[in-house]
Short mmCIF file of C-alpha atoms and ligand atoms in Angstrom, two decimals:
data_model
loop_
_atom_site.label_atom_id
_atom_site.label_comp_id
_atom_site.label_asym_id
_atom_site.label_seq_id
_atom_site.Cartn_x
_atom_site.Cartn_y
_atom_site.Cartn_z
CA MET T 883 114.42 -27.95 40.69
CA LYS T 884 112.67 -28.07 37.34
CA LYS T 885 111.71 -31.63 36.33
CA ASN T 886 111.70 -32.68 32.76
CA LYS T 887 108.69 -34.53 31.70
CA ILE T 888 108.72 -38.32 32.28
CA VAL T 889 108.88 -40.92 29.50
CA ILE T 890 108.25 -44.29 30.32
CA ALA T 891 108.53 -47.48 27.59
CA ASN T 892 106.26 -50.13 28.19
CA TRP T 893 107.73 -52.92 25.86
CA LYS T 894 104.79 -55.20 26.90
CA MET T 895 105.51 -58.89 25.72
CA ASN T 896 108.30 -57.83 23.16
CA LYS T 897 111.88 -58.18 22.69
CA THR T 898 114.29 -60.98 23.40
CA VAL T 899 117.17 -60.63 25.97
CA SER T 900 119.29 -60.10 23.29
CA GLU T 901 117.16 -57.40 21.79
CA SER T 902 116.66 -55.67 24.96
CA GLN T 903 120.34 -55.41 25.19
CA LYS T 904 121.24 -53.90 21.58
CA PHE T 905 118.14 -51.28 21.97
CA ILE T 906 119.86 -50.06 25.31
CA SER T 907 123.54 -49.85 23.92
CA GLU T 908 122.09 -48.06 20.94
CA LEU T 909 120.07 -45.82 23.23
CA ILE T 910 123.00 -44.84 25.71
CA ASN T 911 125.30 -44.40 22.34
CA ASP T 912 122.99 -41.75 21.14
CA ARG T 913 125.18 -38.71 21.86
CA THR T 914 122.29 -36.47 20.90
CA LEU T 915 120.61 -37.06 23.80
CA LYS T 916 121.30 -34.60 27.36
CA ASN T 917 120.41 -37.20 29.66
CA TYR T 918 118.43 -40.09 30.60
CA LYS T 919 117.01 -38.75 33.93
CA ASN T 920 113.36 -38.71 33.20
CA VAL T 921 113.09 -42.17 31.56
CA ILE T 922 111.87 -45.21 32.79
CA ILE T 923 112.02 -48.64 31.00
CA CYS T 924 109.56 -51.34 31.52
CA PRO T 925 110.77 -54.77 29.68
CA SER T 926 109.89 -58.17 30.48
CA PHE T 927 110.84 -60.00 33.56
CA LEU T 928 113.27 -61.85 31.37
CA SER T 929 114.89 -58.92 29.91
CA ILE T 930 115.17 -56.73 33.19
CA MET T 931 118.11 -57.63 35.00
CA SER T 932 120.09 -58.29 31.73
CA ILE T 933 120.13 -54.70 31.03
CA PHE T 934 120.33 -53.60 34.45
CA THR T 935 123.97 -52.66 34.80
CA GLU T 936 123.74 -50.55 31.71
CA CYS T 937 121.00 -48.94 32.67
CA LEU T 938 121.98 -47.87 36.37
CA LYS T 939 125.14 -46.62 34.71
CA ASN T 940 123.37 -44.11 32.40
CA ASN T 941 120.60 -43.05 35.04
CA ILE T 942 117.88 -44.98 33.06
CA LYS T 943 115.32 -46.32 35.46
CA LEU T 944 113.71 -49.65 35.09
CA GLY T 945 110.14 -50.86 36.26
CA ALA T 946 108.17 -54.23 35.86
CA GLN T 947 105.34 -54.45 33.75
CA ASN T 948 103.46 -56.61 36.68
CA CYS T 949 104.11 -57.90 40.23
CA PHE T 950 101.81 -60.56 42.58
CA TYR T 951 100.18 -59.44 45.70
CA GLU T 952 102.09 -61.54 47.77
CA ASP T 953 105.48 -61.26 49.28
CA ILE T 954 106.57 -64.78 49.13
CA GLY T 955 104.95 -68.43 48.85
CA SER T 956 103.37 -71.12 46.35
CA PHE T 957 102.62 -68.99 43.34
CA THR T 958 103.71 -70.77 40.54
CA GLY T 959 104.92 -68.30 37.92
CA GLU T 960 104.80 -65.06 39.78
CA VAL T 961 106.88 -62.44 40.82
CA SER T 962 106.77 -60.49 44.22
CA PRO T 963 107.34 -56.97 44.85
CA ILE T 964 109.73 -57.79 47.28
CA MET T 965 111.65 -59.69 44.75
CA LEU T 966 111.82 -56.48 42.65
CA LYS T 967 112.42 -54.18 45.27
CA LYS T 968 115.55 -56.46 46.33
CA SER T 969 116.60 -56.50 42.86
CA GLY T 970 117.00 -52.98 42.58
CA ILE T 971 114.02 -52.28 40.21
CA GLU T 972 112.12 -48.75 41.23
CA TYR T 973 108.97 -49.05 39.02
CA VAL T 974 106.18 -51.17 38.45
CA ILE T 975 103.12 -50.97 36.03
CA VAL T 976 99.96 -51.91 37.94
CA GLY T 977 96.25 -52.19 36.60
CA HIS T 978 97.23 -52.37 32.49
CA SER T 979 93.89 -52.58 30.50
CA GLU T 980 95.68 -55.06 28.60
CA ARG T 981 95.82 -57.32 31.78
CA ARG T 982 92.36 -56.00 32.86
CA ILE T 983 90.95 -57.10 29.69
CA LYS T 984 93.04 -59.86 28.36
CA LEU T 985 93.84 -61.61 31.72
CA ASN T 986 91.03 -60.94 33.50
CA GLU T 987 92.60 -58.51 36.18
CA THR T 988 89.82 -57.47 38.66
CA PRO T 989 89.38 -54.52 40.62
CA ASP T 990 90.16 -56.17 43.62
CA ILE T 991 93.20 -57.88 42.19
CA ILE T 992 94.42 -54.46 41.26
CA ASN T 993 93.81 -53.16 44.86
CA LYS T 994 95.70 -55.90 46.35
CA LYS T 995 98.76 -55.20 43.98
CA LEU T 996 98.62 -51.62 44.49
CA PHE T 997 98.92 -51.79 48.30
CA VAL T 998 101.53 -54.72 48.52
CA ALA T 999 103.69 -52.70 45.65
CA LEU T 1000 103.55 -49.40 47.62
CA LYS T 1001 104.19 -51.23 50.99
CA ASN T 1002 107.33 -52.68 49.71
CA LYS T 1003 108.35 -48.98 48.60
CA LEU T 1004 108.06 -49.53 44.74
CA LYS T 1005 107.00 -46.56 42.82
CA VAL T 1006 103.88 -47.64 41.04
CA ILE T 1007 102.47 -46.75 37.87
CA LEU T 1008 98.79 -47.23 38.04
CA CYS T 1009 97.03 -47.21 34.66
CA VAL T 1010 93.48 -46.28 33.99
CA GLY T 1011 91.16 -45.71 31.28
CA GLU T 1012 87.84 -45.93 29.57
CA THR T 1013 86.74 -48.11 26.76
CA LYS T 1014 85.03 -46.91 23.59
CA THR T 1015 81.96 -47.78 24.75
CA GLU T 1016 82.28 -46.00 27.85
CA LYS T 1017 83.21 -42.88 26.14
CA ASP T 1018 80.38 -43.20 23.48
CA CYS T 1019 77.90 -43.37 26.63
CA GLY T 1020 79.57 -40.25 28.01
CA THR T 1021 80.45 -42.19 31.27
CA GLU T 1022 84.32 -42.01 30.64
CA LYS T 1023 84.70 -40.07 33.76
CA SER T 1024 82.81 -41.87 35.88
CA ALA T 1025 84.71 -45.04 34.68
CA ILE T 1026 87.91 -43.37 35.84
CA LEU T 1027 86.75 -42.60 38.82
CA ASN T 1028 85.52 -46.14 39.57
CA GLN T 1029 89.25 -47.61 38.61
CA ILE T 1030 91.02 -45.02 40.88
CA ASN T 1031 88.66 -45.61 43.93
CA SER T 1032 88.85 -49.16 43.93
CA ALA T 1033 92.51 -49.57 43.32
CA VAL T 1034 93.24 -47.04 46.20
CA CYS T 1035 90.47 -48.39 48.68
CA GLY T 1036 91.62 -48.69 51.88
CA LEU T 1037 94.95 -46.95 51.19
CA LYS T 1038 95.14 -45.31 54.52
CA GLU T 1039 98.71 -44.31 54.75
CA ILE T 1040 98.40 -41.35 52.69
CA ASP T 1041 102.75 -41.31 52.47
CA LEU T 1042 102.09 -44.28 50.38
CA LEU T 1043 100.98 -42.26 47.54
CA ASN T 1044 104.04 -40.43 47.49
CA ASN T 1045 105.14 -43.19 45.22
CA LEU T 1046 102.02 -43.19 43.00
CA MET T 1047 101.41 -41.91 39.36
CA ILE T 1048 98.73 -42.54 37.33
CA ALA T 1049 98.70 -43.12 33.37
CA TYR T 1050 95.68 -42.25 31.57
CA GLU T 1051 95.63 -44.77 28.76
CA PRO T 1052 92.10 -44.69 27.01
CA VAL T 1053 91.62 -48.31 25.70
CA TRP T 1054 90.40 -47.41 22.58
CA ALA T 1055 93.60 -45.06 21.73
CA ILE T 1056 96.13 -48.05 22.37
CA GLY T 1057 97.73 -49.54 19.81
CA ASN T 1058 95.36 -47.48 17.32
CA THR T 1059 97.40 -44.75 15.20
CA ASN T 1060 94.05 -44.11 13.87
CA ALA T 1061 92.35 -43.33 17.06
CA ASN T 1062 93.37 -39.53 16.63
CA VAL T 1063 93.14 -38.77 20.18
CA ASP T 1064 92.66 -34.78 20.70
CA PRO T 1065 95.39 -33.74 22.94
CA MET T 1066 93.21 -31.50 24.77
CA TYR T 1067 90.88 -34.40 25.69
CA ALA T 1068 93.95 -36.19 27.34
CA GLU T 1069 94.72 -32.82 28.81
CA ASN T 1070 91.38 -32.74 30.27
CA MET T 1071 91.26 -36.31 31.32
CA CYS T 1072 94.64 -35.76 33.25
CA ALA T 1073 93.46 -32.72 35.00
CA PHE T 1074 90.13 -34.48 36.06
CA ILE T 1075 92.24 -37.12 37.71
CA LYS T 1076 94.95 -34.83 39.38
CA ASP T 1077 91.65 -32.92 40.86
CA SER T 1078 89.92 -36.11 42.11
CA ILE T 1079 93.44 -37.49 43.59
CA ASN T 1080 93.89 -33.65 45.18
CA ILE T 1081 90.34 -33.89 46.96
CA ASN T 1082 90.24 -36.76 48.02
CA PHE T 1083 93.99 -37.28 49.30
CA ARG T 1084 95.19 -33.90 49.30
CA LYS T 1085 98.22 -35.22 47.23
CA LYS T 1086 99.50 -33.80 44.18
CA ILE T 1087 100.61 -36.66 41.84
CA ASN T 1088 102.05 -36.80 38.34
CA VAL T 1089 99.73 -37.93 35.63
CA LEU T 1090 101.14 -39.53 32.32
CA TYR T 1091 99.15 -39.81 29.01
CA GLY T 1092 99.39 -43.07 27.07
CA GLY T 1093 97.79 -44.30 23.94
CA SER T 1094 99.60 -44.48 20.35
CA LEU T 1095 102.20 -41.48 21.45
CA ASN T 1096 104.89 -41.36 18.95
CA SER T 1097 107.51 -38.59 17.80
CA LYS T 1098 105.23 -37.16 15.58
CA ASN T 1099 102.35 -36.69 18.26
CA ALA T 1100 104.66 -36.38 21.63
CA GLU T 1101 104.95 -32.68 21.35
CA ASN T 1102 101.25 -32.14 21.17
CA PHE T 1103 100.50 -34.13 24.37
CA LEU T 1104 103.58 -33.27 26.18
CA LYS T 1105 103.19 -29.51 26.03
CA MET T 1106 100.30 -29.77 28.11
CA GLU T 1107 100.01 -28.71 31.30
CA HIS T 1108 98.41 -31.54 33.34
CA ILE T 1109 100.31 -34.02 31.29
CA ASP T 1110 103.47 -34.71 33.31
CA GLY T 1111 104.65 -37.21 30.98
CA GLY T 1112 103.85 -40.46 28.55
CA LEU T 1113 103.57 -44.09 28.91
CA ILE T 1114 104.82 -45.68 25.23
CA GLY T 1115 103.88 -49.17 23.75
CA GLY T 1116 104.57 -49.58 20.19
CA ALA T 1117 106.83 -46.58 19.56
CA SER T 1118 109.37 -47.19 22.28
CA LEU T 1119 110.32 -50.43 20.44
CA ASP T 1120 112.26 -48.71 18.16
CA VAL T 1121 115.21 -47.07 19.31
CA LYS T 1122 115.40 -43.80 16.97
CA GLU T 1123 111.46 -43.27 17.53
CA PHE T 1124 111.97 -43.52 21.30
CA SER T 1125 115.12 -41.49 21.46
CA GLU T 1126 113.13 -38.85 19.53
CA ILE T 1127 110.36 -38.97 22.15
CA ILE T 1128 112.97 -38.44 25.23
CA LYS T 1129 114.56 -35.47 23.11
CA ILE T 1130 110.94 -33.98 22.80
CA SER T 1131 110.33 -34.31 26.62
CA GLN T 1132 113.49 -32.48 27.47
CA ASN T 1133 111.93 -29.56 25.97
CA PHE T 1134 109.16 -29.53 28.62
CA TYR T 1135 108.79 -29.41 32.52
CA ILE T 1136 106.47 -30.94 34.99
CA SER T 1137 104.49 -28.24 36.27
P1 13P U 608 100.64 -47.94 22.37
O1 13P U 608 101.64 -46.66 22.35
O2 13P U 608 101.15 -48.88 21.37
O3 13P U 608 99.42 -47.28 21.97
O4 13P U 608 100.54 -48.41 23.79
C1 13P U 608 100.29 -47.70 24.85
C2 13P U 608 100.22 -48.59 26.13
O5 13P U 608 99.44 -49.27 26.21
C3 13P U 608 101.49 -48.36 27.08
O6 13P U 608 101.02 -49.00 28.33
#
């Protein structure tokens, strides 16, 4: 069956509980949208359960923006993959560059989080992306490979990878509408990521693009063969903007 390109909202540290609820009720009242089958929303931990029932009723999937790497225990402030899974949350983002850079999340931590999230049967959106310096030095591909290899290190049960997708998010393009990312550049990087997973694991996984995606440029990225969808930050906070992107995504299918 043909699958529409995937659209994921990463709300980051935005929206109170009532703002999250308002967004969802406006989104589902938009009758111009055909369906929400390809839509995943990642709100804050605080908001996530407050929109759970409305999202479920409308086939909108929910994801967390983070999780810890232990199942249970004395880890003040953390939320475990088991808690997410048992609450009915399907997805979790792991390894976002904001957590790597601003919260000192190391490759080792990301590897542990990925393993425990997959073990608990969550679907993981693993984020990778080069910095501006790495790009300027021409080392973007080796930077990405290092991130992927350290994240999946030790994952022997190949089947776990059924629940993995990768979001290619060049750090220099995040929250930077002036970055003017060439969709062909993103396409080549996504193809490179797919190939390397295919070579190492004999697995075909979905690869998304993220970084200043909006309703004006979404078509240019989503029409690309190796870009299976978008991970959207800023533009996902505005319901009109986000529903435009969903509409655009419904014109394109994962190949
Ligand atoms: P922006 O869409 O705001 O650039 O953020 C992208 C992102 O980091 C999504 O995870």
